[in-house]
Coordinates of C-alpha atoms in Angstrom, one line a residue:
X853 CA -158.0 95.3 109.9
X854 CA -159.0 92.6 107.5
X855 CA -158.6 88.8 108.8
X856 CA -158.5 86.0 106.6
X857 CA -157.6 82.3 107.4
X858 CA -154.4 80.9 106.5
X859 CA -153.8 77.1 106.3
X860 CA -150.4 75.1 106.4
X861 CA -149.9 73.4 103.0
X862 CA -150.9 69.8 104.5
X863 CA -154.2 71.3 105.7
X864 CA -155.2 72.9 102.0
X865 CA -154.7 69.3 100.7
X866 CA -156.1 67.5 103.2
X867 CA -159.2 69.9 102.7
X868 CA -159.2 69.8 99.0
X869 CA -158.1 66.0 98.6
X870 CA -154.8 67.3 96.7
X871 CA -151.5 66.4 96.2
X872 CA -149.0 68.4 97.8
X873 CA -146.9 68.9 94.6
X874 CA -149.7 69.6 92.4
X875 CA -150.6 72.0 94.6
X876 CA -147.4 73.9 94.8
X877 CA -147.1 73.7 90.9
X878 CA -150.6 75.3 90.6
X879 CA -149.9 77.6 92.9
X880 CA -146.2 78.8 91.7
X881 CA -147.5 78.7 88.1
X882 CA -150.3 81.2 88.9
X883 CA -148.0 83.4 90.8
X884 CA -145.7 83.7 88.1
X885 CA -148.8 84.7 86.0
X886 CA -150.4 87.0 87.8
X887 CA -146.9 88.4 89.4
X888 CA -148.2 88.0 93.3
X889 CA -147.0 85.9 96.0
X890 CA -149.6 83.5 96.8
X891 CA -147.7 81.2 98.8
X892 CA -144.8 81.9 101.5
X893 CA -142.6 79.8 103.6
X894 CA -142.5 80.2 107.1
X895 CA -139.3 78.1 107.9
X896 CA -140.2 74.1 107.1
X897 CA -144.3 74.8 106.4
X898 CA -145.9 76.7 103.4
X899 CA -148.6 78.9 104.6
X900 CA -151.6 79.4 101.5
X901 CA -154.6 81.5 102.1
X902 CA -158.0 79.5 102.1
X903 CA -159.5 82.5 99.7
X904 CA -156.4 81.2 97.6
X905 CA -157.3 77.4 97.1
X906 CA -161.0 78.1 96.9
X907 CA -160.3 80.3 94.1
X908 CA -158.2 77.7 92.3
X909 CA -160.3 74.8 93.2
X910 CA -163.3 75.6 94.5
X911 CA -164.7 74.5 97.4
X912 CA -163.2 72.6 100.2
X913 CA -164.6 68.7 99.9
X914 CA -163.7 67.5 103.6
X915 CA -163.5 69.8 106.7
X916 CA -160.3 71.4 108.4
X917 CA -158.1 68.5 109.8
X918 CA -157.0 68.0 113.7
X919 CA -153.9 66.6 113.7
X920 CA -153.7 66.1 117.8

Protein backbone atom coordinates (compact mmCIF):
# COMPACT_ATOMS: atom_id res chain seq x y z
CA UNK A 1 0.00 0.00 0.00
CA UNK A 2 1.46 3.24 -1.15
CA UNK A 3 0.73 6.52 1.16
CA UNK A 4 1.07 9.82 -0.02
CA UNK A 5 -0.07 13.13 1.61
CA UNK A 6 -2.99 14.90 0.31
CA UNK A 7 -3.65 18.59 1.16
CA UNK A 8 -7.02 20.69 1.00
CA UNK A 9 -6.61 23.38 -1.65
CA UNK A 10 -6.12 26.24 1.03
CA UNK A 11 -3.26 24.27 2.49
CA UNK A 12 -1.27 23.82 -1.09
CA UNK A 13 -1.50 27.66 -1.37
CA UNK A 14 -0.88 28.61 1.78
CA UNK A 15 2.35 26.32 1.46
CA UNK A 16 3.27 27.54 -1.93
CA UNK A 17 2.23 31.29 -1.44
CA UNK A 18 -0.40 30.84 -4.40
CA UNK A 19 -3.52 32.01 -5.40
CA UNK A 20 -6.26 29.78 -5.20
CA UNK A 21 -7.48 30.33 -8.84
CA UNK A 22 -4.24 30.15 -10.34
CA UNK A 23 -3.88 27.15 -8.83
CA UNK A 24 -6.92 25.50 -10.05
CA UNK A 25 -6.19 26.88 -13.58
CA UNK A 26 -2.72 25.30 -13.52
CA UNK A 27 -3.97 22.43 -12.29
CA UNK A 28 -7.14 21.79 -14.68
CA UNK A 29 -5.01 22.92 -17.61
CA UNK A 30 -2.39 20.13 -16.97
CA UNK A 31 -5.12 17.64 -16.40
CA UNK A 32 -6.59 18.27 -19.60
CA UNK A 33 -3.05 17.79 -21.06
CA UNK A 34 -1.90 14.99 -19.71
CA UNK A 35 -5.61 13.33 -19.54
CA UNK A 36 -5.39 12.45 -15.50
CA UNK A 37 -7.29 13.71 -12.65
CA UNK A 38 -5.06 15.66 -10.52
CA UNK A 39 -7.51 17.28 -8.50
CA UNK A 40 -10.98 16.01 -6.96
CA UNK A 41 -13.64 17.47 -4.92
CA UNK A 42 -14.71 16.05 -1.85
CA UNK A 43 -18.04 18.04 -1.33
CA UNK A 44 -17.02 21.99 -0.60
CA UNK A 45 -12.92 21.26 -0.41
CA UNK A 46 -10.50 20.34 -3.38
CA UNK A 47 -8.18 17.69 -2.23
CA UNK A 48 -4.42 18.02 -4.45
CA UNK A 49 -1.65 15.65 -3.79
CA UNK A 50 1.56 17.42 -2.33
CA UNK A 51 3.71 15.16 -5.13
CA UNK A 52 1.19 17.19 -7.44
CA UNK A 53 2.17 20.92 -6.43
CA UNK A 54 5.79 20.11 -5.97
CA UNK A 55 5.89 18.91 -9.40
CA UNK A 56 4.19 22.03 -10.73
CA UNK A 57 5.99 24.40 -8.52
CA UNK A 58 8.51 23.09 -6.82
CA UNK A 59 9.18 23.19 -3.46
CA UNK A 60 6.92 24.30 -0.71
CA UNK A 61 8.20 27.99 0.56
CA UNK A 62 6.44 28.05 4.12
CA UNK A 63 5.41 24.95 6.24
CA UNK A 64 2.00 23.09 6.52
CA UNK A 65 -0.60 25.58 8.11
CA UNK A 66 -2.66 24.87 11.51
CA UNK A 67 -5.71 26.43 11.19
CA UNK A 68 -6.95 25.65 15.05
Amino acid sequence: MMLYEVLTLREACDMWGLHRKSVLLRVWGEEHRRRKTLIRRSGPVYLIEARTMRELWGEPKYERPSYE
